[in-house]
CSV table of C-alpha atoms and ligand atoms in Angstrom, one decimal:
chain,number,residue,atom,x,y,z
A,1151,MET,CA,-3.1,-2.2,37.0
A,1152,ARG,CA,-3.5,-3.9,33.2
A,1153,LEU,CA,-7.1,-4.6,32.4
A,1154,THR,CA,-7.9,-7.1,30.4
A,1155,ARG,CA,-11.5,-6.9,28.0
A,1156,ARG,CA,-13.7,-8.9,30.1
A,1157,ASP,CA,-12.3,-6.7,33.5
A,1158,LEU,CA,-13.3,-3.7,31.3
A,1159,ALA,CA,-16.8,-5.6,29.7
A,1160,THR,CA,-18.0,-6.8,32.5
A,1161,GLY,CA,-16.4,-5.9,36.0
A,1162,PRO,CA,-15.7,-3.1,38.4
A,1163,GLY,CA,-13.3,-2.6,35.4
A,1164,ALA,CA,-15.9,-1.4,33.4
A,1165,LEU,CA,-16.5,1.6,35.9
A,1166,LEU,CA,-13.2,2.2,36.1
A,1167,ALA,CA,-12.9,2.3,32.1
A,1168,LEU,CA,-15.4,4.5,31.8
A,1169,GLY,CA,-14.6,7.2,34.2
A,1170,ALA,CA,-11.4,7.1,32.6
A,1171,LEU,CA,-12.7,7.5,29.2
A,1172,GLY,CA,-16.2,9.0,29.5
A,1173,ALA,CA,-19.9,7.2,28.9
A,1174,PRO,CA,-19.9,6.3,25.8
A,1175,ALA,CA,-21.8,8.2,22.9
A,1176,VAL,CA,-24.1,5.7,22.0
A,1177,LEU,CA,-26.9,4.9,24.1
A,1178,GLY,CA,-29.0,2.5,25.0
A,1179,GLN,CA,-25.9,-0.8,24.0
A,1180,ALA,CA,-23.4,-2.1,26.3
A,1181,LYS,CA,-20.2,-0.8,23.8
A,1182,PRO,CA,-19.6,0.8,20.6
A,1183,ARG,CA,-19.0,-1.1,18.2
A,1184,VAL,CA,-16.4,-0.2,15.1
A,1185,VAL,CA,-16.3,-2.8,12.2
A,1186,VAL,CA,-12.6,-2.5,10.2
A,1187,VAL,CA,-12.4,-3.7,6.8
A,1188,GLY,CA,-9.0,-4.6,5.3
A,1189,GLY,CA,-6.3,-6.1,7.5
A,1190,GLY,CA,-3.6,-3.9,5.6
A,1191,PRO,CA,-1.2,-0.6,7.2
A,1192,GLY,CA,-4.4,0.7,7.6
A,1193,GLY,CA,-7.1,-1.3,8.8
A,1194,ALA,CA,-4.7,-3.8,11.1
A,1195,THR,CA,-3.2,-0.6,12.3
A,1196,ALA,CA,-6.8,1.7,13.5
A,1197,ALA,CA,-8.1,-1.8,15.0
A,1198,LYS,CA,-4.9,-2.1,16.8
A,1199,TYR,CA,-4.8,1.1,17.7
A,1200,ILE,CA,-9.1,1.7,18.3
A,1201,ALA,CA,-8.8,-1.0,20.5
A,1202,ARG,CA,-5.7,-1.1,22.5
A,1203,ASP,CA,-6.2,3.0,23.5
A,1204,SER,CA,-10.0,2.3,24.5
A,1205,GLN,CA,-8.4,-0.4,27.1
A,1206,GLY,CA,-11.7,-2.7,25.8
A,1207,ALA,CA,-14.9,0.0,25.4
A,1208,ILE,CA,-14.9,0.0,22.0
A,1209,ALA,CA,-16.0,-3.4,20.1
A,1210,VAL,CA,-13.4,-3.8,17.2
A,1211,THR,CA,-14.3,-6.2,14.2
A,1212,LEU,CA,-11.0,-6.7,11.3
A,1213,VAL,CA,-12.8,-8.2,8.6
A,1214,GLU,CA,-9.7,-9.5,6.5
A,1215,GLU,CA,-10.7,-11.9,2.9
A,1216,ASN,CA,-6.6,-13.8,3.7
A,1217,GLU,CA,-5.6,-15.9,6.7
A,1218,THR,CA,-2.1,-14.1,6.2
A,1219,TYR,CA,-1.1,-10.8,4.8
A,1220,GLN,CA,1.4,-10.0,2.5
A,1221,THR,CA,3.4,-7.0,2.2
A,1222,CYS,CA,3.8,-5.4,-1.0
A,1223,PHE,CA,6.5,-3.2,0.7
A,1224,HIS,CA,9.7,-4.4,0.7
A,1225,SER,CA,8.6,-7.1,-2.3
A,1226,ASN,CA,10.8,-5.7,-5.2
A,1227,LEU,CA,13.5,-6.3,-2.1
A,1228,TYR,CA,12.4,-10.5,-2.5
A,1229,ILE,CA,12.5,-10.3,-6.2
A,1230,GLY,CA,16.0,-8.5,-5.9
A,1231,GLY,CA,17.1,-11.7,-4.1
A,1232,PHE,CA,17.3,-9.4,-0.7
A,1233,LYS,CA,14.9,-11.1,1.5
A,1234,SER,CA,13.1,-14.4,1.5
A,1235,TYR,CA,9.2,-14.9,0.2
A,1236,ASP,CA,8.6,-16.0,4.3
A,1237,ALA,CA,10.0,-13.1,5.5
A,1238,ILE,CA,7.3,-10.3,3.9
A,1239,VAL,CA,4.1,-12.6,5.4
A,1240,HIS,CA,2.8,-11.9,8.2
A,1241,ARG,CA,0.2,-13.2,10.2
A,1242,TYR,CA,-3.1,-11.8,12.1
A,1243,ASP,CA,-3.1,-14.2,15.0
A,1244,LYS,CA,-0.9,-12.5,18.1
A,1245,LEU,CA,-3.0,-8.6,16.9
A,1246,ALA,CA,-6.1,-10.3,17.4
A,1247,SER,CA,-5.9,-12.0,21.1
A,1248,ALA,CA,-3.4,-9.3,22.0
A,1249,TYR,CA,-6.1,-6.3,21.8
A,1250,GLY,CA,-9.2,-8.4,21.9
A,1251,ILE,CA,-10.0,-7.8,18.3
A,1252,ASP,CA,-12.9,-10.0,16.7
A,1253,LEU,CA,-11.0,-11.5,13.8
A,1254,ILE,CA,-13.1,-12.4,10.9
A,1255,ARG,CA,-12.1,-14.0,8.0
A,1256,SER,CA,-14.6,-13.0,4.8
A,1257,ARG,CA,-15.0,-10.5,2.6
A,1258,ALA,CA,-16.5,-7.8,2.9
A,1259,THR,CA,-19.3,-7.7,0.1
A,1260,GLN,CA,-21.5,-4.8,0.9
A,1261,VAL,CA,-22.4,-1.8,3.0
A,1262,ASP,CA,-25.3,-1.1,3.9
A,1263,ARG,CA,-25.0,2.8,5.2
A,1264,GLU,CA,-28.6,2.7,5.7
A,1265,ARG,CA,-28.6,0.2,8.8
A,1266,LYS,CA,-25.2,0.8,9.7
A,1267,GLU,CA,-24.1,-2.6,9.2
A,1268,VAL,CA,-21.5,-4.8,6.5
A,1269,VAL,CA,-22.8,-7.5,4.8
A,1270,LEU,CA,-20.1,-10.5,4.3
A,1271,ALA,CA,-19.9,-13.0,1.6
A,1272,ASP,CA,-21.6,-15.3,3.3
A,1273,GLY,CA,-24.7,-13.0,4.6
A,1274,GLN,CA,-23.6,-12.0,8.3
A,1275,ARG,CA,-24.3,-8.8,8.9
A,1276,LEU,CA,-21.8,-7.0,11.4
A,1277,PRO,CA,-23.7,-3.3,13.0
A,1278,TYR,CA,-21.4,-0.8,13.4
A,1279,ASP,CA,-21.3,3.1,15.0
A,1280,ARG,CA,-18.4,4.0,13.2
A,1281,LEU,CA,-16.5,1.9,9.9
A,1282,VAL,CA,-13.1,2.2,9.2
A,1283,LEU,CA,-12.6,1.0,5.3
A,1284,SER,CA,-8.8,0.3,4.1
A,1285,PRO,CA,-9.6,-2.2,1.3
A,1286,GLY,CA,-6.6,-0.7,-0.7
A,1287,ILE,CA,-6.8,-0.6,-4.9
A,1288,ASP,CA,-8.7,-2.0,-7.5
A,1289,LEU,CA,-6.3,-2.5,-10.7
A,1290,LYS,CA,-7.9,-1.3,-14.4
A,1291,TYR,CA,-8.0,-4.5,-16.0
A,1292,ASP,CA,-9.3,-2.8,-19.4
A,1293,SER,CA,-6.8,0.5,-19.0
A,1294,ILE,CA,-4.0,-1.5,-21.3
A,1295,PRO,CA,-5.3,-2.9,-24.4
A,1296,GLY,CA,-4.9,-6.3,-24.8
A,1297,TRP,CA,-3.7,-6.8,-20.9
A,1298,SER,CA,-7.1,-8.8,-18.8
A,1299,LYS,CA,-7.5,-10.5,-15.8
A,1300,GLU,CA,-6.7,-13.5,-17.6
A,1301,ALA,CA,-3.5,-11.9,-19.1
A,1302,GLU,CA,-2.2,-10.9,-15.8
A,1303,GLU,CA,-0.8,-14.7,-15.7
A,1304,ILE,CA,1.2,-14.3,-18.4
A,1305,MET,CA,2.5,-10.4,-18.3
A,1306,PRO,CA,2.1,-10.0,-14.3
A,1307,HIS,CA,1.5,-6.9,-12.3
A,1308,GLY,CA,2.7,-7.3,-9.3
A,1309,TRP,CA,1.3,-4.9,-7.8
A,1310,LYS,CA,-1.1,-7.0,-5.3
A,1311,PRO,CA,0.5,-9.4,-3.2
A,1312,GLY,CA,0.9,-13.1,-3.1
A,1313,ARG,CA,1.3,-15.0,-6.4
A,1314,GLN,CA,2.2,-12.1,-8.5
A,1315,THR,CA,5.3,-10.9,-6.9
A,1316,GLN,CA,6.1,-14.7,-7.2
A,1317,LEU,CA,4.9,-14.7,-10.6
A,1318,ILE,CA,7.0,-11.4,-11.0
A,1319,LYS,CA,10.3,-13.2,-9.9
A,1320,GLN,CA,9.8,-16.7,-12.0
A,1321,LYS,CA,9.6,-14.6,-14.6
A,1322,LEU,CA,13.0,-12.2,-13.9
A,1323,ASP,CA,14.7,-15.6,-13.4
A,1324,ALA,CA,13.8,-17.1,-16.8
A,1325,VAL,CA,14.9,-14.1,-18.6
A,1326,PRO,CA,17.5,-14.7,-21.4
A,1327,ASP,CA,20.8,-12.9,-21.3
A,1328,ASP,CA,20.4,-11.2,-24.5
A,1329,GLY,CA,16.1,-10.5,-23.5
A,1330,THR,CA,14.3,-7.7,-23.0
A,1331,ILE,CA,11.9,-6.9,-20.2
A,1332,VAL,CA,9.3,-4.2,-20.9
A,1333,MET,CA,7.8,-2.6,-17.6
A,1334,ILE,CA,4.4,-0.8,-18.7
A,1335,CYS,CA,4.3,2.3,-15.9
A,1336,PRO,CA,0.7,3.1,-14.5
A,1337,PRO,CA,-0.4,6.6,-14.5
A,1338,ASN,CA,-1.2,8.7,-11.1
A,1339,PRO,CA,-2.5,8.4,-8.7
A,1340,TYR,CA,-1.1,4.7,-8.0
A,1341,ARG,CA,0.0,2.5,-5.3
A,1342,CYS,CA,3.7,4.0,-4.4
A,1343,PRO,CA,5.3,6.0,-6.9
A,1344,PRO,CA,8.4,4.8,-6.6
A,1345,GLY,CA,7.9,1.7,-6.6
A,1346,PRO,CA,8.5,0.8,-10.3
A,1347,TYR,CA,11.4,2.2,-10.6
A,1348,GLU,CA,12.9,0.2,-6.8
A,1349,ARG,CA,11.4,-2.8,-8.7
A,1350,VAL,CA,13.6,-1.8,-12.3
A,1351,SER,CA,16.3,-1.2,-10.0
A,1352,MET,CA,15.7,-5.0,-8.7
A,1353,PHE,CA,15.4,-6.4,-11.6
A,1354,ALA,CA,18.8,-4.8,-13.1
A,1355,HIS,CA,20.5,-6.1,-10.0
A,1356,VAL,CA,19.6,-9.8,-10.6
A,1357,LEU,CA,20.5,-9.8,-14.0
A,1358,LYS,CA,23.7,-7.7,-13.7
A,1359,THR,CA,24.8,-10.5,-10.0
A,1360,THR,CA,23.7,-13.7,-12.6
A,1361,GLY,CA,26.0,-12.1,-15.2
A,1362,ARG,CA,23.2,-12.0,-17.8
A,1363,THR,CA,24.3,-8.0,-18.5
A,1364,LYS,CA,23.3,-8.0,-22.4
A,1365,ALA,CA,19.3,-8.2,-21.0
A,1366,ARG,CA,17.9,-4.4,-21.6
A,1367,ILE,CA,14.8,-3.6,-19.7
A,1368,VAL,CA,12.7,-0.7,-21.0
A,1369,ILE,CA,10.4,1.3,-19.1
A,1370,LEU,CA,7.6,2.7,-20.5
A,1371,ASP,CA,5.9,5.8,-19.0
A,1372,PRO,CA,2.3,7.7,-19.5
A,1373,LYS,CA,4.3,10.7,-17.2
A,1374,GLU,CA,6.3,12.9,-18.2
A,1375,SER,CA,7.9,12.3,-15.2
A,1376,PHE,CA,8.5,9.7,-12.1
A,1377,SER,CA,9.3,10.1,-8.3
A,1378,LYS,CA,12.7,10.7,-7.8
A,1379,GLN,CA,13.6,10.6,-11.2
A,1380,GLY,CA,16.7,12.9,-10.8
A,1381,VAL,CA,18.4,10.1,-8.5
A,1382,PHE,CA,16.9,7.0,-10.2
A,1383,MET,CA,18.5,8.0,-12.7
A,1384,PRO,CA,21.9,8.6,-12.4
A,1385,ASP,CA,22.5,6.3,-10.3
A,1386,TRP,CA,21.2,3.6,-12.6
A,1387,GLU,CA,23.7,4.4,-15.3
A,1388,LYS,CA,26.1,4.1,-12.1
A,1389,ARG,CA,25.3,0.9,-11.5
A,1390,TYR,CA,23.9,-0.5,-14.6
A,1391,GLY,CA,25.1,1.5,-17.5
A,1392,ALA,CA,22.9,1.2,-20.2
A,1393,MET,CA,20.7,-1.7,-19.6
A,1394,ILE,CA,18.2,0.7,-18.6
A,1395,GLU,CA,16.3,2.8,-21.1
A,1396,TRP,CA,13.4,5.3,-19.3
A,1397,LEU,CA,10.7,6.5,-21.8
A,1398,GLY,CA,8.4,8.9,-21.7
A,1399,PRO,CA,4.8,9.9,-23.5
A,1400,LYS,CA,6.8,12.1,-26.1
A,1401,VAL,CA,9.1,9.9,-26.6
A,1402,HIS,CA,7.0,6.1,-27.1
A,1403,ASP,CA,4.0,8.7,-28.1
A,1404,GLY,CA,1.5,6.1,-26.3
A,1405,ILE,CA,1.0,2.3,-25.3
A,1406,LYS,CA,-1.3,1.4,-27.9
A,1407,SER,CA,-2.1,-2.4,-26.8
A,1408,VAL,CA,-0.1,-5.7,-25.6
A,1409,ASP,CA,-0.4,-9.1,-27.2
A,1410,PRO,CA,0.6,-11.4,-24.6
A,1411,LYS,CA,0.7,-14.3,-26.6
A,1412,THR,CA,3.3,-13.3,-28.9
A,1413,GLY,CA,5.2,-10.4,-25.6
A,1414,THR,CA,4.7,-8.2,-27.9
A,1415,VAL,CA,4.3,-4.7,-26.4
A,1416,VAL,CA,2.7,-1.9,-29.5
A,1417,THR,CA,4.3,2.0,-29.0
A,1418,GLY,CA,2.9,4.9,-31.2
A,1419,PHE,CA,6.5,4.9,-32.1
A,1420,GLU,CA,8.2,1.1,-32.0
A,1421,THR,CA,6.6,-2.1,-31.5
A,1422,TYR,CA,8.8,-4.0,-29.1
A,1423,GLU,CA,8.6,-7.9,-30.1
A,1424,ASN,CA,9.0,-11.4,-28.5
A,1425,CYS,CA,9.9,-9.6,-25.1
A,1426,ALA,CA,10.8,-12.0,-22.6
A,1427,PHE,CA,8.7,-10.3,-19.5
A,1428,VAL,CA,6.1,-7.7,-19.9
A,1429,ASN,CA,5.4,-6.4,-16.4
A,1430,VAL,CA,1.6,-4.8,-16.9
A,1431,ILE,CA,1.3,-2.2,-13.6
A,1432,PRO,CA,-2.2,-1.2,-14.9
A,1433,ALA,CA,-4.4,2.3,-13.6
A,1434,GLN,CA,-5.9,1.9,-10.3
A,1435,MET,CA,-8.6,3.0,-8.6
A,1436,ALA,CA,-10.0,2.5,-4.8
A,1437,GLY,CA,-10.9,-1.1,-3.5
A,1438,ALA,CA,-14.4,-2.5,-4.7
A,1439,ILE,CA,-16.1,-2.0,-1.7
A,1440,ALA,CA,-15.0,1.6,-0.6
A,1441,ARG,CA,-16.5,2.2,-4.6
A,1442,ASP,CA,-19.6,0.1,-4.0
A,1443,ALA,CA,-20.5,2.1,-1.2
A,1444,GLU,CA,-20.5,5.3,-3.3
A,1445,LEU,CA,-17.5,6.7,-1.4
A,1446,ALA,CA,-15.8,7.4,-4.4
A,1447,PRO,CA,-16.2,8.5,-8.4
A,1448,ALA,CA,-16.0,6.5,-10.9
A,1449,GLY,CA,-12.7,4.5,-11.2
A,1450,GLY,CA,-11.3,7.3,-8.1
A,1451,TYR,CA,-10.5,7.0,-4.3
A,1452,CYS,CA,-12.4,8.3,-1.7
A,1453,ALA,CA,-12.6,12.2,-0.5
A,1454,ILE,CA,-12.5,12.5,2.8
A,1455,ASP,CA,-11.8,15.5,5.4
A,1456,PRO,CA,-8.1,15.6,6.1
A,1457,ALA,CA,-8.3,16.7,9.7
A,1458,THR,CA,-10.6,13.3,10.2
A,1459,MET,CA,-10.1,11.1,7.6
A,1460,LYS,CA,-13.2,10.8,7.4
A,1461,SER,CA,-15.6,10.4,4.1
A,1462,THR,CA,-17.2,13.4,3.5
A,1463,THR,CA,-19.8,11.6,2.1
A,1464,ASP,CA,-20.8,9.4,5.0
A,1465,ALA,CA,-19.3,10.8,8.9
A,1466,ASN,CA,-19.9,7.5,9.9
A,1467,ILE,CA,-17.1,5.8,8.0
A,1468,PHE,CA,-13.3,6.4,8.0
A,1469,VAL,CA,-11.5,5.5,5.0
A,1470,LEU,CA,-7.7,5.1,4.8
A,1471,GLY,CA,-4.9,4.0,2.9
A,1472,ASP,CA,-4.8,3.6,-0.9
A,1473,ALA,CA,-8.4,4.1,-1.0
A,1474,CYS,CA,-8.4,7.5,-0.3
A,1475,ASN,CA,-7.5,10.5,-2.3
A,1476,ALA,CA,-5.1,12.0,0.3
A,1477,GLY,CA,-3.8,14.7,-1.2
A,1478,ASP,CA,0.1,15.5,-1.3
A,1479,MET,CA,0.3,12.3,1.0
A,1480,PRO,CA,1.3,9.5,-1.3
A,1481,LYS,CA,-0.3,6.0,-1.3
A,1482,SER,CA,2.0,4.1,0.8
A,1483,ALA,CA,2.5,1.8,3.7
A,1484,PHE,CA,4.3,4.4,5.7
A,1485,SER,CA,1.2,6.7,5.2
A,1486,ALA,CA,-1.7,4.3,5.9
A,1487,ASN,CA,-0.2,3.6,8.8
A,1488,ASN,CA,0.3,7.2,9.8
A,1489,GLN,CA,-3.1,7.5,9.0
A,1490,ALA,CA,-5.2,5.1,11.1
A,1491,LYS,CA,-3.8,6.4,14.1
A,1492,VAL,CA,-5.4,9.6,13.3
A,1493,ALA,CA,-8.3,7.9,12.1
A,1494,ALA,CA,-8.6,5.4,15.5
A,1495,MET,CA,-7.9,9.1,17.4
A,1496,VAL,CA,-11.0,10.4,16.0
A,1497,VAL,CA,-13.1,7.0,16.7
A,1498,ARG,CA,-11.9,7.1,20.3
A,1499,THR,CA,-12.8,10.4,21.6
A,1500,GLU,CA,-16.2,10.4,19.2
A,1501,LEU,CA,-17.0,7.1,20.5
A,1502,VAL,CA,-15.7,6.7,24.4
A,1503,ARG,CA,-13.8,10.2,24.4
A,1504,GLY,CA,-10.7,10.2,25.7
A,1505,PRO,CA,-7.4,12.5,24.5
A,1506,SER,CA,-7.5,14.1,21.3
A,1507,PHE,CA,-4.7,15.7,19.4
A,1508,PRO,CA,-4.6,17.8,16.0
A,1509,ALA,CA,-4.1,15.7,12.5
A,1510,ARG,CA,-0.2,15.7,11.9
A,1511,TYR,CA,1.1,13.1,8.9
A,1512,PHE,CA,4.7,12.1,7.6
A,1513,ASN,CA,5.6,9.9,5.1
A,1514,THR,CA,9.1,8.8,3.8
A,1515,CYS,CA,9.5,6.1,1.2
A,1516,TRP,CA,12.9,4.5,0.5
A,1517,SER,CA,14.4,3.1,-2.4
A,1518,LEU,CA,16.8,0.0,-2.7
A,1519,VAL,CA,18.8,0.7,-6.0
A,1520,ASP,CA,21.5,-1.8,-5.8
A,1521,THR,CA,23.5,-3.5,-2.7
A,1522,ASP,CA,23.1,-1.2,0.2
A,1523,ASP,CA,22.2,1.8,-1.7
A,1524,ALA,CA,19.2,3.1,-1.1
A,1525,ILE,CA,17.4,6.0,-1.6
A,1526,LYS,CA,14.2,8.0,0.0
A,1527,VAL,CA,11.5,10.6,-0.3
A,1528,GLY,CA,9.3,11.8,2.7
A,1529,GLY,CA,7.9,15.0,4.3
A,1530,ARG,CA,5.3,16.4,6.8
A,1531,TYR,CA,1.6,16.9,6.4
A,1532,GLU,CA,-1.1,18.6,7.7
A,1533,PRO,CA,-5.1,19.8,7.0
A,1534,LYS,CA,-5.5,23.1,5.1
A,1535,ASP,CA,-8.2,23.8,3.0
A,1536,GLY,CA,-9.8,20.9,2.6
A,1537,ARG,CA,-6.6,18.7,1.9
A,1538,ILE,CA,-4.0,17.2,3.4
A,1539,VAL,CA,-0.8,19.1,2.2
A,1540,ALA,CA,3.0,19.0,2.6
A,1541,VAL,CA,4.5,21.2,5.1
A,1542,GLU,CA,8.2,19.5,4.4
A,1543,SER,CA,10.2,17.6,2.7
A,1544,PHE,CA,12.7,16.1,1.9
A,1545,ILE,CA,14.5,13.4,-1.1
A,1546,SER,CA,18.1,11.9,-1.1
A,1547,GLN,CA,20.8,13.7,-3.5
A,1548,PRO,CA,22.5,12.3,-6.3
A,1549,GLY,CA,26.2,10.8,-5.6
A,1550,GLU,CA,25.8,11.0,-2.2
A,1551,SER,CA,29.0,9.1,-0.1
A,1552,ASP,CA,28.5,5.0,0.1
A,1553,GLU,CA,28.4,6.0,3.2
A,1554,VAL,CA,24.7,8.1,3.6
A,1555,ARG,CA,23.3,5.3,1.3
A,1556,LYS,CA,24.4,2.3,3.3
A,1557,GLN,CA,22.5,4.2,6.4
A,1558,THR,CA,19.5,4.5,4.2
A,1559,GLN,CA,19.5,1.2,3.2
A,1560,ALA,CA,20.0,0.4,7.3
A,1561,GLU,CA,16.4,3.2,7.9
A,1562,ASN,CA,14.6,1.0,5.8
A,1563,ILE,CA,14.8,-2.2,7.2
A,1564,ALA,CA,14.1,-0.7,10.5
A,1565,TRP,CA,11.7,1.0,9.4
A,1566,TYR,CA,9.8,-2.3,8.0
A,1567,ASP,CA,10.6,-4.1,11.4
A,1568,ALA,CA,8.9,-1.3,13.4
A,1569,ILE,CA,5.7,-1.0,11.1
A,1570,CYS,CA,5.6,-4.9,10.9
A,1571,ALA,CA,5.8,-5.1,14.6
A,1572,ASP,CA,3.3,-1.4,14.8
A,1573,MET,CA,0.8,-3.3,13.0
A,1574,PHE,CA,0.4,-6.7,13.5
A,1575,THR,CA,1.9,-7.5,17.3
B,1346,FAD,C1,6.1,-3.0,-5.3
B,1346,FAD,C2,5.5,-2.1,-4.5
B,1346,FAD,C3,6.1,-1.7,-3.0
B,1346,FAD,C4,6.1,-0.9,-2.6
B,1346,FAD,N1,6.6,-0.2,-1.7
B,1346,FAD,C5,6.5,0.8,-0.3
B,1346,FAD,C6,7.5,0.8,0.5
B,1346,FAD,O1,9.0,0.2,0.5
B,1346,FAD,N2,7.1,1.9,1.4
B,1346,FAD,C7,5.6,2.0,1.5
B,1346,FAD,O2,5.0,2.6,2.3
B,1346,FAD,N3,4.8,1.8,0.7
B,1346,FAD,C8,4.8,1.1,-0.2
B,1346,FAD,N4,3.9,0.4,-0.7
B,1346,FAD,C9,2.9,0.6,-1.0
B,1346,FAD,C10,2.0,-0.2,0.5
B,1346,FAD,O3,2.1,-1.7,0.0
B,1346,FAD,C11,0.2,0.2,0.1
B,1346,FAD,O4,0.6,1.6,-0.3
B,1346,FAD,C12,-0.1,-0.4,1.1
B,1346,FAD,O5,-0.6,-1.5,1.3
B,1346,FAD,C13,-1.3,0.2,1.2
B,1346,FAD,O6,-1.9,0.0,2.5
B,1346,FAD,P1,-3.9,-0.7,2.7
B,1346,FAD,O7,-4.5,-0.8,4.0
B,1346,FAD,O8,-4.2,1.5,2.3
B,1346,FAD,O9,-4.2,-1.6,1.4
B,1346,FAD,P2,-4.0,-2.8,1.3
B,1346,FAD,O10,-2.5,-2.9,1.7
B,1346,FAD,O11,-4.0,-3.2,0.3
B,1346,FAD,O12,-4.5,-3.6,2.4
B,1346,FAD,C14,-5.9,-3.8,2.0
B,1346,FAD,C15,-6.4,-5.0,3.1
B,1346,FAD,O13,-7.9,-5.7,3.0
B,1346,FAD,C16,-8.1,-6.5,2.3
B,1346,FAD,N5,-9.9,-6.5,1.6
B,1346,FAD,C17,-9.9,-5.5,0.6
B,1346,FAD,N6,-11.3,-5.7,0.3
B,1346,FAD,C18,-11.7,-6.3,0.8
B,1346,FAD,C19,-13.0,-7.0,1.5
B,1346,FAD,N7,-13.9,-6.2,0.6
B,1346,FAD,N8,-13.3,-7.8,2.2
B,1346,FAD,C20,-12.3,-7.6,3.2
B,1346,FAD,N9,-11.1,-7.4,3.2
B,1346,FAD,C21,-11.3,-6.8,2.1
B,1346,FAD,C22,-7.1,-7.1,1.3
B,1346,FAD,O14,-6.9,-8.1,1.4
B,1346,FAD,C23,-6.2,-6.3,2.0
B,1346,FAD,O15,-5.6,-7.3,2.9
B,1346,FAD,C24,4.6,-0.5,-2.3
B,1346,FAD,C25,3.8,-1.3,-3.1
B,1346,FAD,C26,4.1,-1.7,-4.1
B,1346,FAD,C27,3.5,-2.4,-5.1
């Protein structure tokens, strides 16, 4: 028998549900309350699994400031012309109606940890028994001298979704045949470690297929090495010749400043003038709501218990996805979605009881290099000595057959459809 949320709340179903799941841990209250802030892979997944698996015994509220969710994942495929913009935009309606989640479209401005309440932009206060925070990242606008919030219109980052992603595509489309694109990469730890390098591949793919083969792309990296470097670099050479140049810190000697007015980038070694397009991907930190709740060190990410995804500062709060320090797990949608399922299980077990399992985590990050040519890196992770640690890993190899690469891209496409269905339906 399938029970609706109303059956469970008011009818004989309430007894049945409590019998199946155990008595609520929060006494004197009709239903335990969970508030989730952020409707990305961490928050949307957590809201769904808590609501679905508690069969209506927990009241779940999802607070999301945007009406739609535009995925950063596969935004590079949009930039490369492999997906339409509409294909990376998703709505919350089905998620809310299918699982009885109260969806509030607002910005959460404060967490009152003492009173266990989330404060919204209009002053409304949402009491919670457990709070799940998955607000993603904020950008450090002061991490590149000369760059700023205003400058992101001219030198876009494209590291938060929406208009920024579209700006990147517009700027790419306007690059002349002999133009220079400079990408400034972020320092670790940041959202989507292979993301900048997949994006560069997409830039090169578009330039090549539109005949702008004299254009060049210079990557200025503050890191000595980058994710899947040993696969990306030979692939770039094979696919795009000398178009892409990667410069590590020992070569460029530091990124000193940018000037959005003139399109200039100054490094310790060289000055790039009149750049056709500069893509600044700055340093990052946990989203404001988590930092302001004092769950993260200044400018950093929130420490969590690896077995539960609970904040180490406040046991009533879970921090998921890009906003937390997940040890060896990269900041990816795949990771956030996985972490959400562990948190949902812990929340359910604590508030209404029910089965529990030891935390196990997985991740795969696919990157498209060219048409039907994708590579991947991933692993399996477990809690150990207070951290999430990698216990198995795998990575694509240079020189794999066309068939393997095509198959890897097919997995990438299937994964996107599956995670979006998991989050939003
Ligand atoms: C170019 C690029 C490519 C990527 N490719 C991949 C990929 O191929 N595979 C992969 O797994 N990952 C990829 N990622 C990474 C992935 O997008 C992130 O890791 C993932 O989105 C993190 O999920 P999250 O839930 O932590 O945060 P987010 O997805 O950022 O979601 C946070 C949500 O919270 C909302 N929010 C924030 N603060 C508040 C507040 N105070 N009140 C209300 N709402 C709030 C935001 O509006 C947002 O909807 C990519 C990222 C980029 C930039």
